[in-house]
Short mmCIF file of C-alpha atoms and ligand atoms in Angstrom, two decimals:
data_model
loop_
_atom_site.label_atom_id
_atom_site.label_comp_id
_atom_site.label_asym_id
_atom_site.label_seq_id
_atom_site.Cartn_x
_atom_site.Cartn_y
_atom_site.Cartn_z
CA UNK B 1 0.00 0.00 0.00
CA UNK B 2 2.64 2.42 0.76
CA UNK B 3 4.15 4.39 -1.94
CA UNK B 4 7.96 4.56 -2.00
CA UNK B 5 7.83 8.44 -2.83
CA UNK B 6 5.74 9.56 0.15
CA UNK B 7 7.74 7.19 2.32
CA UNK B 8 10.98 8.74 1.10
CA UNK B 9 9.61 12.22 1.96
CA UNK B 10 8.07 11.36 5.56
CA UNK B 11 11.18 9.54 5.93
CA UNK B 12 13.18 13.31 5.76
CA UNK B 13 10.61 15.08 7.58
CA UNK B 14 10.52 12.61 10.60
CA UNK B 15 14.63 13.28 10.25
CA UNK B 16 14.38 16.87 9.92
CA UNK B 17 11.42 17.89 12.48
CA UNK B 18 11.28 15.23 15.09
CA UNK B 19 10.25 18.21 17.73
CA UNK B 20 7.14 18.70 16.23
CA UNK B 21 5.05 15.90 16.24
CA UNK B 22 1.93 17.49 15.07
CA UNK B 23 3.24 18.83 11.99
CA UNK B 24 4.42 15.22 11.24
CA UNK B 25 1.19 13.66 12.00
CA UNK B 26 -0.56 16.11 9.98
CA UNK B 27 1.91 15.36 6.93
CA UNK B 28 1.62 11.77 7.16
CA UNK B 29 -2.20 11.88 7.23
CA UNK B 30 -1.99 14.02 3.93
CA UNK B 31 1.08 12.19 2.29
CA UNK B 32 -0.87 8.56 2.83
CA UNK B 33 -3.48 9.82 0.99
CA UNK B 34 -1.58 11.53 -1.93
CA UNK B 35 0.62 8.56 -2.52
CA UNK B 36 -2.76 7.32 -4.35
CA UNK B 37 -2.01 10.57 -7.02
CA UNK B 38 1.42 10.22 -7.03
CA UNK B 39 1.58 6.67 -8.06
CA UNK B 40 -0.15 6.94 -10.98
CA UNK B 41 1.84 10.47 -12.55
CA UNK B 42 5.41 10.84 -12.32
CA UNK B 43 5.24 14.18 -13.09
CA UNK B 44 5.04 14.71 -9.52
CA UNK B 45 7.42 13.08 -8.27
CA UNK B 46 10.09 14.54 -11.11
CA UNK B 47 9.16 17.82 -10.33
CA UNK B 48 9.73 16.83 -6.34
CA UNK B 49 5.79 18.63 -5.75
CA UNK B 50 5.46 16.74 -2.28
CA UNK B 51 8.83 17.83 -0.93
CA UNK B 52 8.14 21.48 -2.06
CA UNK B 53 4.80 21.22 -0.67
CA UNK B 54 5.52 19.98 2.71
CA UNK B 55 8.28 23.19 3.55
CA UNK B 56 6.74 26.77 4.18
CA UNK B 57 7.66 29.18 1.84
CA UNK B 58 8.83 31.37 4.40
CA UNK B 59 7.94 31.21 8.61
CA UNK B 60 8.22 34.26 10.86
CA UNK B 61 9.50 34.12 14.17
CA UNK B 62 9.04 37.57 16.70
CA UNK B 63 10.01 38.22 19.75
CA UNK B 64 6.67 40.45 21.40
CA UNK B 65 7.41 42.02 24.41
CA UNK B 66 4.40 43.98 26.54
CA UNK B 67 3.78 45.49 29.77
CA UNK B 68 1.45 43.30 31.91
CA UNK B 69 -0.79 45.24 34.48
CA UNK B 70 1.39 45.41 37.36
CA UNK B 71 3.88 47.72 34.89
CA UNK B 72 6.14 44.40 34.50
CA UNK B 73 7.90 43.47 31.12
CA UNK B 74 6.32 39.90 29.90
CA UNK B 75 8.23 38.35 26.72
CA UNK B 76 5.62 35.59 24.50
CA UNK B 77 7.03 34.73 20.64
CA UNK B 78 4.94 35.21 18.09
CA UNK B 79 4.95 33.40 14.90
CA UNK B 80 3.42 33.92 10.84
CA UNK B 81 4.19 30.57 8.67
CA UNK B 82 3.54 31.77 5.36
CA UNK B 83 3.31 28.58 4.08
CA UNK B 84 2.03 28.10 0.24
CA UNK B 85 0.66 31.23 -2.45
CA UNK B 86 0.36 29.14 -5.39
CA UNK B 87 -3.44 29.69 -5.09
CA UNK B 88 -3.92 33.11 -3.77
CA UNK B 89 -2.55 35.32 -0.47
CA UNK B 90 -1.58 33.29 2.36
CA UNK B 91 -4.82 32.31 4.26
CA UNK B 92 -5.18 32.04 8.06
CA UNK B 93 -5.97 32.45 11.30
CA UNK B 94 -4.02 33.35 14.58
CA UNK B 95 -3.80 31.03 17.63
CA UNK B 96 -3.11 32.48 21.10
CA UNK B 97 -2.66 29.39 23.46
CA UNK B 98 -0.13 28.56 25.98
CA UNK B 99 1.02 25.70 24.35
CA UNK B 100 1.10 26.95 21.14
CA UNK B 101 4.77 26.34 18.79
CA UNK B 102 5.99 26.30 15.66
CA UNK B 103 5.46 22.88 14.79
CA UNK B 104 1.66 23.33 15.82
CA UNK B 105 1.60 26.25 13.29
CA UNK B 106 3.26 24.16 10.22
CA UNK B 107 0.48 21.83 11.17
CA UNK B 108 -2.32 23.95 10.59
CA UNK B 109 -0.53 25.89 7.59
CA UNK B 110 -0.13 22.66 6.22
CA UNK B 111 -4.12 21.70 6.70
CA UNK B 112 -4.73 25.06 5.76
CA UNK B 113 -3.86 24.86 2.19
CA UNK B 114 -5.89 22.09 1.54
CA UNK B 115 -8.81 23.37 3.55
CA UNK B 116 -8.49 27.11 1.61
CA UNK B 117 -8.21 25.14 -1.93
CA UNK B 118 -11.14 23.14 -1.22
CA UNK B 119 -13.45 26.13 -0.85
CA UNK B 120 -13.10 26.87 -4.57
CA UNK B 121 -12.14 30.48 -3.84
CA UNK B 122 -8.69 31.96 -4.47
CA UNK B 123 -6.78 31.59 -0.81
CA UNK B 124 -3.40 30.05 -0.20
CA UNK B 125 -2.62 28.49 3.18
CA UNK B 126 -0.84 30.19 6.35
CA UNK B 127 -1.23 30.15 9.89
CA UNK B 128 0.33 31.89 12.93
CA UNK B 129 -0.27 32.97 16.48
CA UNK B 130 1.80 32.70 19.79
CA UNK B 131 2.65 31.29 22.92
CA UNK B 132 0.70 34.12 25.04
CA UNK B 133 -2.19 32.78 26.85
CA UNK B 134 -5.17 35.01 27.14
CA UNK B 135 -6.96 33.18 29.94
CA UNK B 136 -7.77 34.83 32.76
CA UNK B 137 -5.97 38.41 31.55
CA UNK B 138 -7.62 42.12 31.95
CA UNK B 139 -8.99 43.59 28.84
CA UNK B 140 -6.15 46.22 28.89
CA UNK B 141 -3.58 43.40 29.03
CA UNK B 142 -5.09 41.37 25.76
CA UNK B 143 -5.11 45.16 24.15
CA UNK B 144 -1.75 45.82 25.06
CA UNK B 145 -1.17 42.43 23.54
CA UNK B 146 -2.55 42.70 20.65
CA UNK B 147 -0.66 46.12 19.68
CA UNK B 148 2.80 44.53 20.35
CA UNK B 149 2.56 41.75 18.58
CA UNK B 150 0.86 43.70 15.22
CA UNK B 151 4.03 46.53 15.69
CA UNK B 152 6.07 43.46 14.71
CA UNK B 153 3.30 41.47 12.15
CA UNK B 154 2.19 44.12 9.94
CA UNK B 155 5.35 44.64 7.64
CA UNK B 156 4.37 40.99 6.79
CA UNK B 157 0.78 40.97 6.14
CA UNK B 158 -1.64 43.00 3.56
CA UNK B 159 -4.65 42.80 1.50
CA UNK B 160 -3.25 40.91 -1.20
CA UNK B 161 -0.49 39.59 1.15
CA UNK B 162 -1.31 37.88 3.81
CA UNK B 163 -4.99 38.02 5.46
CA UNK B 164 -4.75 36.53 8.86
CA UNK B 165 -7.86 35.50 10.86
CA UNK B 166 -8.86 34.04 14.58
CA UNK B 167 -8.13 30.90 15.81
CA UNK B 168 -8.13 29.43 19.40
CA UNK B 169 -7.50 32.49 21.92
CA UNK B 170 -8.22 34.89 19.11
CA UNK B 171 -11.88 35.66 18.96
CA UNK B 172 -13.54 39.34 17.88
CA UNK B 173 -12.22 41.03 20.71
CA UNK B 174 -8.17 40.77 19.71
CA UNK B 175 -9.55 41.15 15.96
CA UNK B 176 -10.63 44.73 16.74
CA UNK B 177 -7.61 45.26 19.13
CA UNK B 178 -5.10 43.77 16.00
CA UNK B 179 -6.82 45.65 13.34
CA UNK B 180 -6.70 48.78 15.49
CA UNK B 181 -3.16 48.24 15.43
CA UNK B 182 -2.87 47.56 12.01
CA UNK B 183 -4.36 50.32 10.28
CA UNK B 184 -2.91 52.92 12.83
CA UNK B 185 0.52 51.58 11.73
CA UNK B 186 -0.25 51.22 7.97
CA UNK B 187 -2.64 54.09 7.92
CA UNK B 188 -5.31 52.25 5.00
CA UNK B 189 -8.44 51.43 5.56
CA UNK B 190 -8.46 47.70 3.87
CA UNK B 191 -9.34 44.09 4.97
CA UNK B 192 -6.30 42.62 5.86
CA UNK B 193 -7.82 40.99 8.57
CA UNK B 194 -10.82 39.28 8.50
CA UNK B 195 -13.46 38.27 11.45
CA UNK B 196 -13.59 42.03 11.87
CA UNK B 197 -16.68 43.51 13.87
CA UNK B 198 -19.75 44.35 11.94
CA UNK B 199 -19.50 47.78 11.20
CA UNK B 200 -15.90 48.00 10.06
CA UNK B 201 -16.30 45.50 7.47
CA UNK B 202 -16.73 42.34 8.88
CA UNK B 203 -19.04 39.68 7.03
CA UNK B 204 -22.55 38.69 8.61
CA UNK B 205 -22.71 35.10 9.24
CA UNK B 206 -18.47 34.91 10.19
CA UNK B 207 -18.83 34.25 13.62
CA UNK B 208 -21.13 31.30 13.49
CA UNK B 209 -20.09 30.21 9.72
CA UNK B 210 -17.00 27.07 10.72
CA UNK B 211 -20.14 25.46 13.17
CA UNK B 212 -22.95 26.19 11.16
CA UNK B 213 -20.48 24.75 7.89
CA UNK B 214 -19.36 21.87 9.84
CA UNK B 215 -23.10 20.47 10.45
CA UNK B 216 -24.11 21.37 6.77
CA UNK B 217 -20.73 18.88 5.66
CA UNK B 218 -22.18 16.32 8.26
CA UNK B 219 -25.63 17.54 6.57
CA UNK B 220 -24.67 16.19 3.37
CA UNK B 221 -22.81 13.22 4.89
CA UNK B 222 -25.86 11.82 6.28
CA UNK B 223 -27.80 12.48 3.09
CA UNK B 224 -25.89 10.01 1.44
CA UNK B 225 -27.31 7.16 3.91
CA UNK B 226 -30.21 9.10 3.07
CA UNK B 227 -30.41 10.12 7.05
CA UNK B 228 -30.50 13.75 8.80
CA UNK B 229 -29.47 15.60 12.27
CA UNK B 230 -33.60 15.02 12.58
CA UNK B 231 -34.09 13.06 15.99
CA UNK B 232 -30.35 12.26 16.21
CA UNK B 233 -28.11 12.35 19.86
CA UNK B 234 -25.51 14.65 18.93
CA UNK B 235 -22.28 15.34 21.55
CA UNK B 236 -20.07 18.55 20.69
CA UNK B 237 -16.46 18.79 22.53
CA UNK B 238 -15.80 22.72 23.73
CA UNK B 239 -17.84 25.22 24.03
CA UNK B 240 -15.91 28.05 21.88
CA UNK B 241 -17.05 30.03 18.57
CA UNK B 242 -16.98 26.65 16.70
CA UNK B 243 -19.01 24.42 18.95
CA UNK B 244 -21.63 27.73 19.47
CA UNK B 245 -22.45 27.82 15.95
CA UNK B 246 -22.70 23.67 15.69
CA UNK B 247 -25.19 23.62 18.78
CA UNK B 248 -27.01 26.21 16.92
CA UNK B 249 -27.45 24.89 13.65
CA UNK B 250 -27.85 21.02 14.82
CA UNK B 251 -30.52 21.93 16.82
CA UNK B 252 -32.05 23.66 14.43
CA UNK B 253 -32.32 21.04 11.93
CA UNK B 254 -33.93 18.83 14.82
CA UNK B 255 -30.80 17.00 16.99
CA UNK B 256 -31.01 17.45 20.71
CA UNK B 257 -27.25 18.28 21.38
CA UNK B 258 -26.52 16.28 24.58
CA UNK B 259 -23.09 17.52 25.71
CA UNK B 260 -20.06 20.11 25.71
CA UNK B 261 -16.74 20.20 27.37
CA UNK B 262 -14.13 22.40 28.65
CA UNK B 263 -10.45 21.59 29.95
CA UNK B 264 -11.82 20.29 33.15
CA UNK B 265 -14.16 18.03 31.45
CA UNK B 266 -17.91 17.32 30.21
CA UNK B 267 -21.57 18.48 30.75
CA UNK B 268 -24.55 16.13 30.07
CA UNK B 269 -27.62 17.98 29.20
CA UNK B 270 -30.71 15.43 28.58
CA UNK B 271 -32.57 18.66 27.45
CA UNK B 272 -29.99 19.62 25.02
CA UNK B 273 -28.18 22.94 24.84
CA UNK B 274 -30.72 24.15 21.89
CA UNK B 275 -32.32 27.43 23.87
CA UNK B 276 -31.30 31.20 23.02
CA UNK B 277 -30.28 31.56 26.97
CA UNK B 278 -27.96 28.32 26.77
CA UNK B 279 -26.06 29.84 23.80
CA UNK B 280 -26.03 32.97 24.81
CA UNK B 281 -24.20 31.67 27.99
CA UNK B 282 -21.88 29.75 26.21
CA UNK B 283 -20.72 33.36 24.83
CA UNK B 284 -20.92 34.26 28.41
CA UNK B 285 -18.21 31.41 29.60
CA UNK B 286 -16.43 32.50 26.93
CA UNK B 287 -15.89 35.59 27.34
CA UNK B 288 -15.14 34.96 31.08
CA UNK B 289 -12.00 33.75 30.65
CA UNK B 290 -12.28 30.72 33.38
CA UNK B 291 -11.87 28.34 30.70
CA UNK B 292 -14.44 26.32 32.85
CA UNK B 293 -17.25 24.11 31.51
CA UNK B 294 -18.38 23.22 35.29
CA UNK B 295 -19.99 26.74 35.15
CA UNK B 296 -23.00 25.20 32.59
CA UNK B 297 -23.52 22.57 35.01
CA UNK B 298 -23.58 24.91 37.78
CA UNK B 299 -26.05 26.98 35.99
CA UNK B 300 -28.12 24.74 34.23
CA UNK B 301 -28.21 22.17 36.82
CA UNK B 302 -27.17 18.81 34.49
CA UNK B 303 -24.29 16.56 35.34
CA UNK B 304 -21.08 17.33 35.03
CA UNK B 305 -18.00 14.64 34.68
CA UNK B 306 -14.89 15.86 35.93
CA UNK B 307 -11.48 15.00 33.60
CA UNK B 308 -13.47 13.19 31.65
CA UNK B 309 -14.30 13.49 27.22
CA UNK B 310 -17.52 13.52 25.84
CA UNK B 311 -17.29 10.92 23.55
CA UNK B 312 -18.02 8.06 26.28
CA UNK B 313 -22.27 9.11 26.31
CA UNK B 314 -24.31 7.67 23.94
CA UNK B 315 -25.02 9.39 20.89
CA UNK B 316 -25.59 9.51 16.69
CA UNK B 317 -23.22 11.77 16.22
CA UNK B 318 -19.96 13.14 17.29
CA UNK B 319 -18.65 16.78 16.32
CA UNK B 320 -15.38 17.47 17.86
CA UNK B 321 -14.74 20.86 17.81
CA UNK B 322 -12.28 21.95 20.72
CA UNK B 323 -8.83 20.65 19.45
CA UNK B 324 -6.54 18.35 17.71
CA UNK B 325 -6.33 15.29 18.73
CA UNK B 326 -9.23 15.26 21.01
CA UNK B 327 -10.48 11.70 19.94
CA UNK B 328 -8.50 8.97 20.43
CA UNK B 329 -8.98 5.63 19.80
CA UNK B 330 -10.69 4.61 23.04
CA UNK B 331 -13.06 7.29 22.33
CA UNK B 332 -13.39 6.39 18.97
CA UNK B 333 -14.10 2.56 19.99
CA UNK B 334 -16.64 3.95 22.56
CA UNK B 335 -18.38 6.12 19.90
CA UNK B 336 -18.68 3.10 17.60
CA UNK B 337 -19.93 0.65 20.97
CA UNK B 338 -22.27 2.88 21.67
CA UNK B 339 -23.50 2.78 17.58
CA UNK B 340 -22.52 6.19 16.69
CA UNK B 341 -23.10 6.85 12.85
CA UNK B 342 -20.84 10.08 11.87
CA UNK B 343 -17.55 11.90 13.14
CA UNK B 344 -17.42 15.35 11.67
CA UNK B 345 -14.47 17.36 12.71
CA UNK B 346 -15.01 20.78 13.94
CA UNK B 347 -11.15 21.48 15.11
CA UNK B 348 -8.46 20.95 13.19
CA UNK B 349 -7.14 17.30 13.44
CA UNK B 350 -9.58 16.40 15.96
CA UNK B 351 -9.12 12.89 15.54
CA UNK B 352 -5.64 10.75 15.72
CA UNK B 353 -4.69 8.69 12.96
CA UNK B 354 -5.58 5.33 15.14
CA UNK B 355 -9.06 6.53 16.21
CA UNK B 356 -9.59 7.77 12.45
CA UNK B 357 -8.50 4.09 10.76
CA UNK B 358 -11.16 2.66 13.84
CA UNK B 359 -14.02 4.89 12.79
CA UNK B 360 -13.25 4.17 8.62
CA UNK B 361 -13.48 0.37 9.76
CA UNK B 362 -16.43 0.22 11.50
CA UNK B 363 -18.21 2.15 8.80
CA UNK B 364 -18.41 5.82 10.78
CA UNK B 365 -19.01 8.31 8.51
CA UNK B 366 -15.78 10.02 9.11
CA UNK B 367 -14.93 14.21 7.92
CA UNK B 368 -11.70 15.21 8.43
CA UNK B 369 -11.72 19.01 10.11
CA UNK B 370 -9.58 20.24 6.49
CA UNK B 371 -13.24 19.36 4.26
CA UNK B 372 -15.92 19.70 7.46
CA UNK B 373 -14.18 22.80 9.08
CA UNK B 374 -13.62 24.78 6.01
CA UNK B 375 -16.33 27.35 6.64
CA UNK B 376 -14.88 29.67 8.33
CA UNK B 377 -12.16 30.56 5.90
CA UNK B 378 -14.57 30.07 3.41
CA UNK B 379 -16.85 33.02 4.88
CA UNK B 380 -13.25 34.96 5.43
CA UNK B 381 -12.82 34.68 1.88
CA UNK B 382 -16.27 36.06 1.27
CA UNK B 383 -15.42 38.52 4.08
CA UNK B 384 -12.09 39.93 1.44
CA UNK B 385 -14.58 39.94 -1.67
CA UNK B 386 -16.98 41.96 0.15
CA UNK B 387 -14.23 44.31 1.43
CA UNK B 388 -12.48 44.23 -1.83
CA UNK B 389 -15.92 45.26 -3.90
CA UNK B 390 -16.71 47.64 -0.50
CA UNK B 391 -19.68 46.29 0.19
CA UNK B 392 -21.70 43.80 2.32
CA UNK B 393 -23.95 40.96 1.93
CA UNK B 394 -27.24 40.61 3.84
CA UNK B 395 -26.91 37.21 6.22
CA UNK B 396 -29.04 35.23 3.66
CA UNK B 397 -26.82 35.90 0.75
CA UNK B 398 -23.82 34.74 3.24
CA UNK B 399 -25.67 31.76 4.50
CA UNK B 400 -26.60 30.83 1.43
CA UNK B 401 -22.94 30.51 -0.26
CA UNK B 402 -21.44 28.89 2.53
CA UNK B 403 -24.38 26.15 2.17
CA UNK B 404 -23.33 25.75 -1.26
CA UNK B 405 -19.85 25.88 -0.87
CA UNK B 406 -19.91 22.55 1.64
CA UNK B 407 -21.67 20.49 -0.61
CA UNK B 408 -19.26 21.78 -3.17
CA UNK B 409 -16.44 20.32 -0.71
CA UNK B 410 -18.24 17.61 0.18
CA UNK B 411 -18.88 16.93 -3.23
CA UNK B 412 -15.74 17.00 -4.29
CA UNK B 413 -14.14 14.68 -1.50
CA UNK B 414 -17.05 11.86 -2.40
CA UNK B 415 -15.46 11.79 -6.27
CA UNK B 416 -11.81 12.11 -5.84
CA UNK B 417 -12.26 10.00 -3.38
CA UNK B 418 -13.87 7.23 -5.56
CA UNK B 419 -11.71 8.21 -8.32
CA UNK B 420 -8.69 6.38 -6.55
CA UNK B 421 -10.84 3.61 -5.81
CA UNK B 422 -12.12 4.63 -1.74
CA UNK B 423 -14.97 5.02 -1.97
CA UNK B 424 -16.22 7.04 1.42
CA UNK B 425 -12.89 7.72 2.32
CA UNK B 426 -13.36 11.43 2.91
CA UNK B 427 -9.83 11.94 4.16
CA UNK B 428 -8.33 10.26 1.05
CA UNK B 429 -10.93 12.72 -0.75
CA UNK B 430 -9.97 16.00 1.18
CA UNK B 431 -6.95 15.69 0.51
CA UNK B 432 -6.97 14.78 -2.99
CA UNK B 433 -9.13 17.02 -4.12
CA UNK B 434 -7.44 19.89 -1.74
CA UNK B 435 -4.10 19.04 -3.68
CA UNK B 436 -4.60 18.91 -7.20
CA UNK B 437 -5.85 22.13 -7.55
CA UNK B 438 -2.30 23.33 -5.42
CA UNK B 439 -0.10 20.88 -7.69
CA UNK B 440 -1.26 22.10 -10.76
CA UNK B 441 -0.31 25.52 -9.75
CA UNK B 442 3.03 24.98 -8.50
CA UNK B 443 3.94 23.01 -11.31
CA UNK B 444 2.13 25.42 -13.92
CA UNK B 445 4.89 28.79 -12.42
CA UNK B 446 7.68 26.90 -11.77
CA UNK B 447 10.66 26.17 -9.37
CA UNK B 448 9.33 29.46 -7.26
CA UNK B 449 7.38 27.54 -4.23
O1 2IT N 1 -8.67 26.94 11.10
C1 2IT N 1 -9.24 27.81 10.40
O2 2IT N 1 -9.65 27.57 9.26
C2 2IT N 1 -9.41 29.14 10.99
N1 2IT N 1 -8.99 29.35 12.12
C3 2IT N 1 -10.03 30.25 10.19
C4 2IT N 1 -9.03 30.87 9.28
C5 2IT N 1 -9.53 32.10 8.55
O3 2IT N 1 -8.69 32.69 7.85
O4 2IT N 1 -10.70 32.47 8.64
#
């Protein structure tokens, strides 16, 4: 099965990048799947496309120092991995977490071009963020933030540059306090960013658009058992932008969403999260900054299991959308125990590569977060047209595109992914169908990327 060219290349990268583990998984997900194209066209391999695809055309490091509220100096590194532009302006968001390096960043640069191909429009793929952790910081201090690490990011980013975004730990708040930042420093008025507030230029239907796109993927998933979210069990992991907009839209086309989780573990809500007040106060924990999913139970008065994932109740389907690798295979065997019929991936690499095989054998309808989670950049891209044209869409019009755009992704993974004989195999799809449009680019302007 494996394909001496893609083992060659993971070979190097395991040599070259053995401290970053999640860039490697992410390549070796990808590169297993490609080895299907590459077989069958040498061209590929002649012109060396996977080992040109697999290094960042160029990665940012910054140092970001800022005054914390007590008047003392604080030092976080920031990072921009500007990764591929054979399709368009490097495409993606910022991630502000603790734990966040640069071999988390080539991971989700890497996913990103694939993800920003797949939505048809014209984005290439970068990510970036830092190691600062907003949690439990003053408003002033996030601010302050914000405006260091921009002084150092903007003579790397522009309109037809590099458009970053949000990401974990960067929600509409730092957007305003970045963009602030940004256009003091640049002094244009343009979309550089997007995820911007409402009235200065920010698209309607943004915030909700990667959960409300990641249920319309699952959506169409179902469809082809000829099933629906209609009277289904449905547990979401987190309870962050992404999982807000999946509770939203999955109870809205009829699932009772049964559970969400935080750090410190998982709520079970018989009732479902599915009123106005229980997603307005998942905005509310939020924006809190305790990081605490406890505080639901506390206020709604459902159970609440300490340490512990969702993916142990009993449900039809699973939408992980807190963080990578936040489904592993025990929780993938207890999914499929408990008769679980679809995994859509909210986060990026939600799923390890294990649990992933265990769900493809058991029959799980399985979206990898690169074809599921794609509508959020896919709205950000609709987010630059709108600024570009200096204009905006009513919610409908927005709603309406991103609805069309999954299916087109989901589309899209179904036949490239029976083209190389897998039929169902939505990662061997994603990825596929992600790629060629990349490949054909690099290849069509030369030795340049
Ligand atoms: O992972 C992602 O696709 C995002 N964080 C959104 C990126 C964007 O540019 O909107």
């Amino acid at each position: 099965m494996a394909n001496a060219y893609v083992e060659r290349v993971l070979g190097e990268l395991n040599e070259k990048y053995p401290e970053q583990p999640l860039f490697l998984q992410a390549a070796t997900e990808i590169l297993n799947s490609l080895g299907l194209l590459v077989e069958k066209d040498a061209k590929y391999e002649k012109a060396k496309i996977l080992e040109r695809f697999v290094e960042p055309e160029r990665t940012i490091m910054f140092k970001v120092p800022w005054l914390d509220d007590n008047n003392d100096i604080q030092i976080n590194r920031g990072w921009r991995v500007e990764f591929n532009s054979a399709i368009g302006a490097y495409k993606g968001g910022l991630r502000f977490a603790a734990n966040c390096d640069l071999g988390m960043l080539k991971f989700l640069g890497l996913e990103q071009i694939l993800k920003n191909s797949l939505t048809t429009l014209p984005m290439g793929g970068g990510k970036g963020g830092s190691d600062f952790d907003p949690n439990g910081k003053s408003d002033a201090e996030v601010m302050r933030y914000c405006q260091s690490f921009m002084t150092e990011l903007f003579r790397h980013i522009g309109p037809n540059t590099d458009i970053p975004a949000g990401d974990q730990g960067v929600g509409g708040r730092e957007i305003g306090y970045l963009f602030g930042q940004y256009k003091r420093i640049v002094n244009e008025f343009t979309g550089t960013l997007t995820g911007k507030g409402r009235a200065w230029g920010g698209s309607l239907a943004r915030p909700e658009a990667t959960g409300f796109g990641n249920v319309y993927f699952c959506q169409n998933m179902l469809a082809t058992k000829d099933d629906s979210f209609a009277g289904k069990k449905v547990a979401i992991s987190g309870f962050g932008n992404v999982s807000w907009g999946a509770a939203q839209k999955a109870t809205e086309l009829g699932g009772t969403v049964v559970t969400l989780s935080g750090p410190d573990g998982y709520v079970y809500d018989p009732d479902g999260v599915g009123t106005e007040e229980k997603f307005n106060y998942m905005l509310e924990m939020r924006a809190s900054g305790r990081n605490k999913v406890q505080d639901y139970a506390d206020k709604f008065g459902v159970e609440f299991f300490a340490g512990k994932r969702p993916w142990e109740a009993k449900v039809d389907v699973a939408l992980p959308c807190a963080t990578q690798n936040e489904l592993e295979i025990d929780d993938a065997k207890a999914l499929i125990a408990n008769g679980c019929i679809a995994v859509s991936e909210g986060s990026n690499m939600s799923c390890s590569l294990d649990a992933i095989e265990a769900l493809q054998e058991a029959g799980v309808l399985y979206a990898p977060g690169k074809a599921s989670n794609a509508g959020g950049v896919a709205v950000s891209g609709l987010e630059q047209s709108q600024n570009a044209m200096k204009l905006s869409w009513t919610y409908e019009e927005v709603d309406e595109k991103l609805q069309q755009i999954m299916k087109g992704i989901h589309d899209a993974c179904v036949a490239a992914a029976d083209e190389v004989g897998t039929p169902g195999n939505y990662v061997n799809g994603a990825n596929i169908a992600g790629f060629l449009k990349v490949a054909e680019a690099m290849l069509q302007q030369g030795a340049v990327l």
